[in-house]
Structure formats: structure tokens, C-alpha cells
Coordinates of N, CA and C in Angstrom, one line a residue:
Chain X
G19 N 87.6 103.0 80.5 CA 88.0 102.5 79.1 C 88.7 101.2 79.2
I20 N 89.0 100.7 78.0 CA 89.6 99.4 78.0 C 91.2 99.6 78.1
Q21 N 91.8 98.5 78.5 CA 93.3 98.5 78.6 C 93.9 97.7 77.4
V22 N 94.9 98.3 76.8 CA 95.6 97.6 75.7 C 97.0 97.4 76.1
E23 N 97.4 96.2 76.1 CA 98.8 95.8 76.5 C 99.5 95.3 75.2
Q24 N 100.7 95.8 75.0 CA 101.5 95.3 73.9 C 102.8 94.8 74.4
S25 N 103.3 93.7 73.8 CA 104.5 93.1 74.1 C 105.2 92.6 72.9
P26 N 106.6 92.6 72.9 CA 107.4 93.2 73.9 C 107.4 94.7 73.8
P27 N 107.8 95.5 74.8 CA 107.9 96.9 74.7 C 109.0 97.3 73.7
D28 N 110.1 96.6 73.7 CA 111.3 96.9 72.8 C 111.8 95.6 72.2
L29 N 112.3 95.8 71.0 CA 112.7 94.6 70.2 C 113.8 95.1 69.3
I30 N 115.0 94.3 69.4 CA 116.1 94.6 68.4 C 116.3 93.4 67.6
L31 N 116.3 93.5 66.3 CA 116.4 92.4 65.4 C 117.6 92.6 64.4
Q32 N 118.2 91.5 64.0 CA 119.1 91.6 62.9 C 118.3 91.6 61.6
E33 N 118.8 92.3 60.7 CA 118.1 92.3 59.4 C 117.9 90.9 58.9
G34 N 116.7 90.6 58.4 CA 116.4 89.3 57.9 C 115.7 88.4 58.9
A35 N 115.7 88.8 60.1 CA 115.0 88.0 61.2 C 113.5 88.2 61.1
N36 N 112.8 87.2 61.8 CA 111.3 87.3 61.9 C 111.0 87.7 63.3
S37 N 109.8 88.3 63.5 CA 109.3 88.6 64.8 C 107.8 88.6 64.9
T38 N 107.3 88.5 66.2 CA 105.9 88.5 66.4 C 105.6 89.5 67.5
L39 N 104.7 90.4 67.3 CA 104.3 91.4 68.2 C 102.9 91.0 68.7
R40 N 102.6 91.3 70.0 CA 101.4 90.9 70.5 C 100.6 92.0 71.1
C41 N 99.3 92.0 71.1 CA 98.4 93.0 71.6 C 97.3 92.3 72.3
N42 N 97.1 92.6 73.6 CA 96.0 92.1 74.4 C 95.0 93.2 74.8
F43 N 93.7 92.9 74.7 CA 92.7 93.9 75.1 C 92.0 93.4 76.3
S44 N 91.6 94.3 77.2 CA 90.9 93.9 78.4 C 89.4 93.7 78.2
D45 N 88.9 94.1 77.0 CA 87.5 93.9 76.7 C 87.4 93.7 75.2
S46 N 86.2 93.3 74.8 CA 86.0 93.1 73.3 C 86.0 94.4 72.6
V47 N 86.5 94.4 71.3 CA 86.5 95.5 70.5 C 85.9 95.2 69.1
N48 N 85.3 96.1 68.5 CA 84.7 95.9 67.2 C 85.5 96.4 66.1
N49 N 86.6 97.0 66.4 CA 87.5 97.5 65.4 C 88.9 97.4 65.9
L50 N 89.8 96.8 65.2 CA 91.2 96.7 65.6 C 92.1 97.0 64.5
Q51 N 93.1 97.9 64.7 CA 94.0 98.2 63.7 C 95.4 98.2 64.2
W52 N 96.4 97.9 63.3 CA 97.8 98.0 63.6 C 98.4 99.1 62.8
F53 N 99.2 99.9 63.5 CA 99.9 101.1 62.9 C 101.4 101.0 63.1
H54 N 102.1 101.5 62.1 CA 103.5 101.7 62.2 C 103.8 103.2 62.3
Q55 N 104.4 103.7 63.4 CA 104.8 105.1 63.5 C 106.2 105.2 63.0
N56 N 106.4 105.9 61.9 CA 107.7 106.1 61.4 C 108.5 107.1 62.1
P57 N 109.8 107.3 61.8 CA 110.7 108.2 62.5 C 110.2 109.7 62.4
W58 N 109.4 110.0 61.5 CA 108.8 111.4 61.4 C 107.5 111.5 62.2
G59 N 107.1 110.5 62.8 CA 105.9 110.5 63.7 C 104.6 110.2 63.0
Q60 N 104.6 109.9 61.7 CA 103.4 109.6 61.0 C 102.9 108.2 61.4
L61 N 101.6 108.1 61.6 CA 100.9 106.8 61.9 C 100.5 106.2 60.6
I62 N 101.1 105.1 60.2 CA 100.7 104.4 58.9 C 99.9 103.2 59.3
N63 N 98.7 103.2 58.7 CA 97.8 102.1 58.9 C 98.4 100.8 58.2
L64 N 98.6 99.7 59.0 CA 99.0 98.5 58.4 C 97.9 97.5 58.1
F65 N 97.1 97.3 59.1 CA 96.0 96.4 59.0 C 94.7 96.9 59.7
Y66 N 93.6 96.7 59.1 CA 92.3 96.8 59.8 C 91.9 95.3 60.0
I67 N 91.9 94.8 61.2 CA 91.7 93.4 61.4 C 90.9 93.1 62.7
P68 N 89.6 93.3 62.7 CA 88.8 93.0 63.9 C 88.8 91.5 64.1
S69 N 89.0 90.6 63.1 CA 89.1 89.2 63.3 C 89.8 88.6 62.1
G70 N 90.2 87.3 62.3 CA 90.8 86.6 61.2 C 92.3 86.9 60.9
T71 N 92.7 86.6 59.7 CA 94.1 86.8 59.4 C 94.2 87.5 58.0
K72 N 95.2 88.4 58.0 CA 95.4 89.1 56.7 C 96.9 89.2 56.5
Q73 N 97.3 89.3 55.2 CA 98.7 89.3 54.9 C 98.9 90.5 53.9
N74 N 100.0 91.2 54.0 CA 100.4 92.2 53.1 C 101.9 92.2 53.0
G75 N 102.4 91.5 51.9 CA 103.8 91.4 51.7 C 104.5 90.6 52.9
R76 N 105.5 91.2 53.5 CA 106.2 90.5 54.6 C 105.4 90.6 55.9
L77 N 104.4 91.4 55.9 CA 103.6 91.5 57.2 C 102.3 90.7 57.1
S78 N 102.0 90.2 58.3 CA 100.7 89.6 58.4 C 100.2 89.8 59.8
A79 N 98.9 89.7 60.0 CA 98.3 89.9 61.3 C 97.1 88.9 61.5
T80 N 97.0 88.5 62.7 CA 95.9 87.6 63.1 C 95.3 88.1 64.4
T81 N 93.9 88.2 64.4 CA 93.2 88.6 65.5 C 92.3 87.4 65.9
V82 N 92.3 87.1 67.2 CA 91.4 86.1 67.8 C 90.5 86.9 68.7
A83 N 89.4 87.3 68.1 CA 88.5 88.2 68.8 C 87.9 87.6 70.1
T84 N 87.6 86.3 70.1 CA 87.0 85.7 71.3 C 88.0 85.7 72.4
E85 N 89.3 85.7 72.2 CA 90.3 85.7 73.2 C 90.9 87.1 73.4
R86 N 90.5 88.1 72.7 CA 90.8 89.5 72.8 C 92.3 89.7 72.6
Y87 N 92.9 89.1 71.6 CA 94.3 89.4 71.3 C 94.5 89.5 69.8
S88 N 95.6 90.1 69.4 CA 96.0 90.2 68.1 C 97.5 90.1 68.0
L89 N 98.0 89.5 66.9 CA 99.4 89.3 66.6 C 99.8 89.9 65.3
L90 N 101.0 90.6 65.3 CA 101.5 91.1 64.1 C 102.8 90.4 63.8
Y91 N 102.9 89.8 62.6 CA 104.1 89.0 62.2 C 104.9 89.9 61.2
I92 N 106.2 90.0 61.5 CA 107.1 90.6 60.5 C 108.1 89.6 60.1
S93 N 108.1 89.3 58.8 CA 109.1 88.3 58.3 C 110.2 89.0 57.5
S94 N 111.4 88.4 57.5 CA 112.5 88.9 56.8 C 112.7 90.5 57.0
S95 N 112.8 90.9 58.3 CA 112.8 92.3 58.6 C 113.9 93.1 57.9
Q96 N 113.5 94.3 57.6 CA 114.4 95.2 57.0 C 114.6 96.5 57.8
T97 N 115.7 97.2 57.6 CA 116.0 98.4 58.4 C 114.8 99.4 58.4
T98 N 114.1 99.4 57.2 CA 113.0 100.4 57.1 C 111.8 100.0 57.9
D99 N 111.8 98.8 58.5 CA 110.7 98.3 59.4 C 110.9 99.0 60.8
S100 N 112.0 99.6 61.1 CA 112.2 100.2 62.4 C 111.2 101.3 62.7
G101 N 110.9 101.4 63.9 CA 109.9 102.4 64.3 C 109.1 101.8 65.5
V102 N 108.0 102.4 65.8 CA 107.1 102.0 66.8 C 105.8 101.4 66.2
Y103 N 105.4 100.2 66.7 CA 104.2 99.6 66.2 C 103.1 99.7 67.3
F104 N 102.0 100.2 66.9 CA 100.9 100.4 67.8 C 99.7 99.5 67.4
C105 N 99.0 98.9 68.3 CA 97.7 98.3 68.0 C 96.7 99.3 68.7
A106 N 95.5 99.3 68.2 CA 94.5 100.1 68.7 C 93.1 99.5 68.4
G107 N 92.2 99.6 69.4 CA 90.9 99.1 69.1 C 89.8 99.9 69.8
R108 N 88.6 99.8 69.3 CA 87.5 100.5 69.9 C 86.3 99.7 70.1
P109 N 85.8 99.7 71.3 CA 84.5 99.0 71.6 C 83.3 99.8 71.1
G110 N 83.5 101.1 71.0 CA 82.4 102.0 70.6 C 83.0 103.0 69.6
N111 N 83.0 104.3 70.1 CA 83.4 105.4 69.2 C 84.9 105.7 69.5
Q112 N 85.3 105.6 70.7 CA 86.7 106.0 71.1 C 87.7 104.9 70.8
F113 N 88.8 105.3 70.2 CA 89.9 104.4 69.9 C 90.9 104.3 71.1
Y114 N 91.3 103.2 71.5 CA 92.3 103.0 72.6 C 93.5 102.4 72.0
F115 N 94.7 103.1 72.3 CA 95.9 102.7 71.8 C 96.7 101.9 72.9
G116 N 97.5 101.0 72.4 CA 98.5 100.4 73.3 C 99.7 101.3 73.4
T117 N 100.7 100.9 74.3 CA 101.9 101.7 74.6 C 102.9 101.4 73.5
G118 N 102.7 100.5 72.6 CA 103.6 100.3 71.5 C 104.8 99.4 71.7
T119 N 105.3 98.9 70.6 CA 106.5 98.1 70.6 C 107.5 98.9 69.7
S120 N 108.6 99.2 70.3 CA 109.7 99.9 69.6 C 110.6 98.9 69.0
L121 N 110.6 98.9 67.6 CA 111.4 97.9 66.9 C 112.6 98.6 66.3
T122 N 113.8 98.0 66.5 CA 115.0 98.5 65.8 C 115.6 97.3 65.0
V123 N 115.7 97.5 63.7 CA 116.3 96.5 62.9 C 117.7 96.9 62.5
I124 N 118.7 96.1 62.8 CA 120.1 96.5 62.6 C 120.6 95.8 61.4
P125 N 121.4 96.4 60.6 CA 121.9 95.7 59.3 C 123.0 94.7 59.7
Chain D
E18 N 95.2 106.9 46.8 CA 94.3 106.6 48.0 C 94.0 107.9 48.7
P19 N 92.7 108.0 49.2 CA 92.3 109.2 49.9 C 93.1 109.4 51.2
E20 N 93.4 110.7 51.5 CA 94.2 111.0 52.7 C 93.5 112.0 53.6
V21 N 93.9 112.0 54.8 CA 93.5 113.0 55.8 C 94.7 114.0 55.8
T22 N 94.4 115.3 55.5 CA 95.5 116.3 55.4 C 95.5 117.2 56.6
Q23 N 96.7 117.4 57.2 CA 96.8 118.3 58.4 C 97.8 119.4 58.1
T24 N 97.4 120.5 58.6 CA 98.3 121.7 58.6 C 98.2 122.5 59.9
P25 N 99.3 123.1 60.4 CA 100.7 122.9 59.8 C 101.3 121.6 60.2
S26 N 102.4 121.3 59.6 CA 103.1 120.0 60.1 C 103.8 120.3 61.4
H27 N 104.3 121.5 61.6 CA 104.9 121.9 62.8 C 104.7 123.3 63.2
Q28 N 104.3 123.6 64.4 CA 104.1 124.9 64.9 C 104.8 125.1 66.2
V29 N 105.5 126.3 66.3 CA 106.1 126.7 67.5 C 105.4 127.9 68.0
T30 N 105.0 127.9 69.3 CA 104.2 129.0 69.8 C 104.7 129.3 71.2
Q31 N 104.4 130.6 71.7 CA 104.7 131.0 73.0 C 103.6 130.6 74.0
M32 N 103.9 130.2 75.2 CA 102.9 129.9 76.2 C 101.9 131.0 76.3
G33 N 100.6 130.6 76.4 CA 99.5 131.6 76.5 C 98.9 132.0 75.1
Q34 N 99.6 131.7 74.0 CA 99.0 132.0 72.7 C 98.0 131.0 72.3
E35 N 97.1 131.4 71.4 CA 96.1 130.6 70.8 C 96.7 129.9 69.6
V36 N 96.3 128.6 69.4 CA 96.7 127.9 68.3 C 95.5 127.2 67.6
I37 N 95.5 127.2 66.3 CA 94.5 126.5 65.6 C 95.2 125.5 64.6
L38 N 94.8 124.2 64.8 CA 95.3 123.1 64.0 C 94.2 122.7 63.0
R39 N 94.6 122.6 61.8 CA 93.6 122.3 60.7 C 93.7 120.9 60.1
C40 N 92.6 120.4 59.7 CA 92.5 119.1 59.1 C 91.5 119.1 58.0
V41 N 91.8 118.4 57.0 CA 90.8 118.1 55.9 C 90.6 116.6 55.9
P42 N 89.4 116.1 56.4 CA 89.2 114.7 56.5 C 88.9 114.2 55.0
I43 N 88.8 112.9 54.9 CA 88.4 112.3 53.6 C 87.0 112.6 53.3
S44 N 86.7 112.9 52.1 CA 85.5 113.7 51.7 C 84.2 112.9 52.0
N45 N 84.2 111.6 52.0 CA 82.9 110.9 52.2 C 82.8 110.4 53.7
H46 N 83.8 110.8 54.5 CA 83.8 110.4 55.9 C 82.9 111.3 56.7
L47 N 82.2 110.7 57.7 CA 81.2 111.5 58.5 C 81.7 111.7 60.0
Y48 N 82.7 110.9 60.4 CA 83.1 111.0 61.8 C 84.5 111.5 61.8
F49 N 84.8 112.5 62.7 CA 86.1 113.1 62.8 C 86.6 113.1 64.2
Y50 N 87.9 113.0 64.3 CA 88.5 112.8 65.6 C 89.8 113.6 65.7
W51 N 90.1 114.0 67.0 CA 91.5 114.5 67.3 C 92.1 113.6 68.4
Y52 N 93.3 113.3 68.2 CA 94.1 112.5 69.1 C 95.4 113.3 69.4
R53 N 96.0 112.9 70.5 CA 97.2 113.6 70.9 C 98.3 112.6 71.4
Q54 N 99.5 112.9 71.0 CA 100.6 112.0 71.5 C 101.7 112.9 72.0
I55 N 101.9 112.8 73.3 CA 103.1 113.5 74.0 C 104.3 112.6 73.6
L56 N 105.4 113.3 73.5 CA 106.6 112.6 73.0 C 106.9 111.4 73.9
G57 N 107.1 110.3 73.2 CA 107.5 109.0 73.9 C 106.3 108.3 74.6
Q58 N 105.1 108.8 74.4 CA 104.0 108.2 75.1 C 103.0 107.7 74.0
K59 N 101.9 107.0 74.5 CA 101.0 106.5 73.6 C 100.0 107.5 73.1
V60 N 99.3 107.2 72.0 CA 98.3 108.1 71.4 C 97.1 108.1 72.3
E61 N 96.6 109.3 72.6 CA 95.4 109.5 73.4 C 94.3 110.2 72.7
F62 N 93.1 109.7 73.0 CA 91.9 110.3 72.4 C 91.6 111.6 73.0
L63 N 91.2 112.6 72.2 CA 90.8 113.9 72.7 C 89.3 114.0 72.5
V64 N 88.8 113.9 71.2 CA 87.4 114.3 71.0 C 87.0 113.6 69.7
S65 N 85.7 113.3 69.6 CA 85.1 112.9 68.3 C 83.9 113.8 68.0
F66 N 83.7 113.9 66.7 CA 82.8 114.9 66.2 C 81.9 114.3 65.1
Y67 N 80.6 114.5 65.2 CA 79.7 113.9 64.2 C 78.5 114.8 64.0
N68 N 78.1 115.1 62.8 CA 76.9 115.8 62.6 C 77.0 117.2 63.2
N69 N 78.1 117.8 63.1 CA 78.4 119.2 63.6 C 78.3 119.3 65.1
E70 N 78.5 118.3 65.8 CA 78.7 118.4 67.3 C 79.6 117.4 67.8
I71 N 80.1 117.7 69.0 CA 80.9 116.7 69.7 C 80.1 115.5 70.2
S72 N 80.6 114.3 69.8 CA 79.9 113.1 70.3 C 80.5 112.5 71.5
E73 N 81.8 112.7 71.7 CA 82.5 112.2 72.8 C 83.7 113.0 73.0
K74 N 84.1 113.1 74.3 CA 85.4 113.8 74.6 C 86.0 113.2 75.8
S75 N 87.3 113.3 75.9 CA 88.1 112.7 77.0 C 88.3 113.8 78.1
E76 N 88.9 113.3 79.2 CA 89.2 114.3 80.3 C 90.2 115.3 79.9
I77 N 91.0 114.9 78.9 CA 92.1 115.9 78.5 C 91.4 117.1 77.8
F78 N 90.3 116.9 77.1 CA 89.6 117.9 76.3 C 88.9 118.8 77.3
D79 N 89.6 119.7 77.9 CA 89.0 120.6 78.8 C 88.5 122.0 78.1
D80 N 88.2 123.0 78.9 CA 87.6 124.2 78.3 C 88.6 125.0 77.4
Q81 N 89.9 124.7 77.5 CA 90.8 125.4 76.6 C 90.8 124.9 75.2
F82 N 90.2 123.7 75.0 CA 90.1 123.1 73.7 C 88.7 123.3 73.1
S83 N 88.7 123.5 71.8 CA 87.4 123.5 71.1 C 87.6 123.0 69.7
V84 N 86.6 122.4 69.1 CA 86.6 121.9 67.7 C 85.5 122.6 66.9
E85 N 85.8 122.6 65.6 CA 84.8 123.3 64.7 C 84.9 122.7 63.3
R86 N 83.8 122.7 62.6 CA 83.8 122.4 61.2 C 83.3 123.6 60.5
P87 N 84.1 124.6 60.2 CA 83.7 125.9 59.8 C 83.1 125.9 58.4
D88 N 83.4 124.8 57.6 CA 82.9 124.7 56.2 C 82.7 123.3 55.9
G89 N 82.5 122.9 54.7 CA 82.2 121.5 54.3 C 83.4 120.6 54.3
S90 N 84.6 121.2 54.4 CA 85.8 120.4 54.3 C 86.8 120.4 55.5
N91 N 86.9 121.6 56.2 CA 87.9 121.7 57.2 C 87.3 121.3 58.6
F92 N 88.2 120.8 59.4 CA 87.9 120.4 60.8 C 89.0 120.9 61.6
T93 N 88.7 121.8 62.6 CA 89.8 122.4 63.3 C 89.8 122.1 64.8
L94 N 91.0 122.2 65.4 CA 91.2 122.1 66.8 C 91.8 123.4 67.3
K95 N 91.2 124.0 68.2 CA 91.7 125.3 68.7 C 92.1 125.1 70.2
I96 N 93.3 125.5 70.5 CA 93.8 125.6 71.9 C 93.8 127.0 72.3
R97 N 93.0 127.4 73.2 CA 92.8 128.8 73.5 C 94.1 129.5 74.1
S98 N 94.6 128.9 75.1 CA 95.8 129.5 75.8 C 96.8 128.4 76.1
T99 N 97.7 128.3 75.2 CA 98.6 127.1 75.3 C 99.5 127.1 76.5
K100 N 99.7 125.8 77.0 CA 100.6 125.6 78.1 C 101.7 124.7 77.7
L101 N 102.8 124.7 78.5 CA 104.0 123.9 78.1 C 103.6 122.5 77.8
E102 N 102.7 122.0 78.7 CA 102.3 120.5 78.6 C 101.4 120.2 77.4
D103 N 101.0 121.2 76.6 CA 100.3 121.0 75.4 C 101.2 120.6 74.2
S104 N 102.5 120.7 74.5 CA 103.4 120.3 73.4 C 103.2 118.8 73.2
A105 N 103.0 118.5 71.9 CA 102.6 117.1 71.5 C 102.5 117.1 70.0
M106 N 102.3 115.8 69.5 CA 101.8 115.6 68.2 C 100.3 115.5 68.2
Y107 N 99.6 116.2 67.4 CA 98.2 116.2 67.3 C 97.8 115.5 66.0
F108 N 97.0 114.4 66.1 CA 96.6 113.7 65.0 C 95.1 113.9 64.7
C109 N 94.7 114.2 63.5 CA 93.3 114.2 63.1 C 93.1 112.8 62.4
A110 N 91.8 112.3 62.6 CA 91.4 111.1 62.0 C 90.0 111.2 61.5
S111 N 89.6 110.3 60.5 CA 88.3 110.3 60.1 C 87.9 108.9 59.7
S112 N 86.6 108.6 59.8 CA 86.0 107.3 59.3 C 84.6 107.5 58.7
V113 N 84.2 106.6 58.0 CA 82.9 106.7 57.3 C 81.8 106.6 58.4
T114 N 82.0 105.6 59.3 CA 81.1 105.4 60.4 C 81.8 105.3 61.7
S115 N 81.2 105.2 62.8 CA 81.8 105.0 64.0 C 81.9 103.5 64.2
G116 N 82.6 103.0 65.2 CA 82.6 101.6 65.5 C 83.4 100.8 64.5
A117 N 82.8 99.8 63.9 CA 83.5 98.8 63.1 C 83.8 99.4 61.7
N118 N 84.8 100.2 61.6 CA 85.2 100.8 60.4 C 86.6 101.4 60.5
V119 N 87.3 101.4 59.4 CA 88.7 101.8 59.4 C 88.8 103.3 59.8
L120 N 89.7 103.6 60.7 CA 90.0 104.9 61.1 C 91.3 105.3 60.3
T121 N 91.2 106.4 59.6 CA 92.4 106.9 58.8 C 92.9 108.1 59.5
F122 N 94.2 108.1 59.7 CA 94.9 109.2 60.4 C 95.6 110.1 59.5
G123 N 95.7 111.4 59.8 CA 96.6 112.3 59.1 C 98.0 112.1 59.6
A124 N 98.9 112.9 59.0 CA 100.3 112.8 59.3 C 100.7 113.5 60.6
G125 N 99.8 114.2 61.1 CA 100.0 114.9 62.4 C 100.5 116.3 62.3
S126 N 100.3 117.1 63.4 CA 100.8 118.4 63.5 C 101.6 118.5 64.8
R127 N 102.9 118.8 64.7 CA 103.7 118.8 65.9 C 103.6 120.2 66.5
L128 N 103.1 120.3 67.7 CA 103.0 121.6 68.4 C 104.1 121.7 69.5
T129 N 104.9 122.7 69.5 CA 105.9 123.0 70.5 C 105.5 124.3 71.2
V130 N 105.3 124.2 72.5 CA 105.0 125.4 73.2 C 106.2 125.8 74.1
L131 N 106.7 127.0 73.9 CA 107.9 127.5 74.6 C 107.5 128.4 75.8

């Protein structure tokens, strides 16, 4: 299977700060999604972004498919942004998850 | 917005007992999946299901696991004889097609094996 690396593994931010999370894939994928896992363990889909750039409020994501990486931008972070962010992609049927970035936003 | 629904949200069971986790995928979706996340670890693929049969499964999905679509709406994961290491969050997911399509996850079922 493909390897999915996420960086940084841990991130602590002051409320209001901006951040960039990165996801690298060892092989091409035809589906890439970013998820936020909240403190209750739920996986919330943030973006479906196999290529290009999308924005949703304070969040945006960019995927450069030819270079096999994706970036998630969080601007003006809030305490409710805390949690683990996962990227995941699939070259075929099976979805491969990264190890996640654990984000803590402090007031 | 359509949701994938999972029940129960939390189940505690004794080692050796059988457990059935239930999922109701989004109604027009054709591909169904189970994933597992052991506490503090990444989400791992267990099995995919299409057209009433398993299309792909991982090494984790051994003989103690089975999946079924007993009717037109439910999709179940059965663990025959639970072990301590089966304690995890189990996620059901569905998509319209395989490959290049959004995968929608349920809220998860937390299984605790004592």
C-alpha cells in the first residue's frame, strides 16, 4: 500500500494564529480528503480535494497531484479547531490514512 | 445533508463474546467500508463491500470478522469472539462509487473489550 506522511505531528497555536499542515503520498491517488477528528472521535470531512485549491471559511486546502502532496491552511485559529487532522487518499478502492497532526489551540 | 448512521455509539463487552456493529449507509451509495482506529493510532482499512460481496479486505480482517448487508439499508460488522486488542473505534463509510469519489464516514462505534 501507499505511505502517507503528515507533518507536523503536533502543533500548538495561540488563538488567532495561522498554520499549514502538510500531507505527502508515496504514490499517486485519485481521491484525497482532509478530515478533522473531534474530541468525541468523529471524523468530519473537511475537503474532498484530489487536485487544485478549495476554500471553506477559515480553512483552505491545496493539492498538487503531480508532486503527490496536499496542504491544509487554517487561518485565525480558534479553540474549536483543536483535534487531530488526518489526510487520506486512495489509489484504488482502499483508503490510506496518515498518522495525523494533533492541533491544540490555546486561548 | 445525508449521513452515515452507526449504532451503537459505544459498546462494552467481555472477551470472547460476539459483537455486531450496525451501519446505515447513505441511501444512493453503492460501496461500503469498515475502518478501525485503535486509540491514539491512525485509521486502518478493514474491508470494502460492493454488490453484496467483499471486494477487498486487509490483513486485519481475519476469520473472526464478517460483514453482511442483511436488508436494503443495514450494513453490519460482526466480530465472532472478541479479544482485548479488538478494542477500538470502528467507522463505517460509504461512497457512490469506488475510487475518485467522496467517502462519507459515520460517527463511529467505540468498542471496549474487557
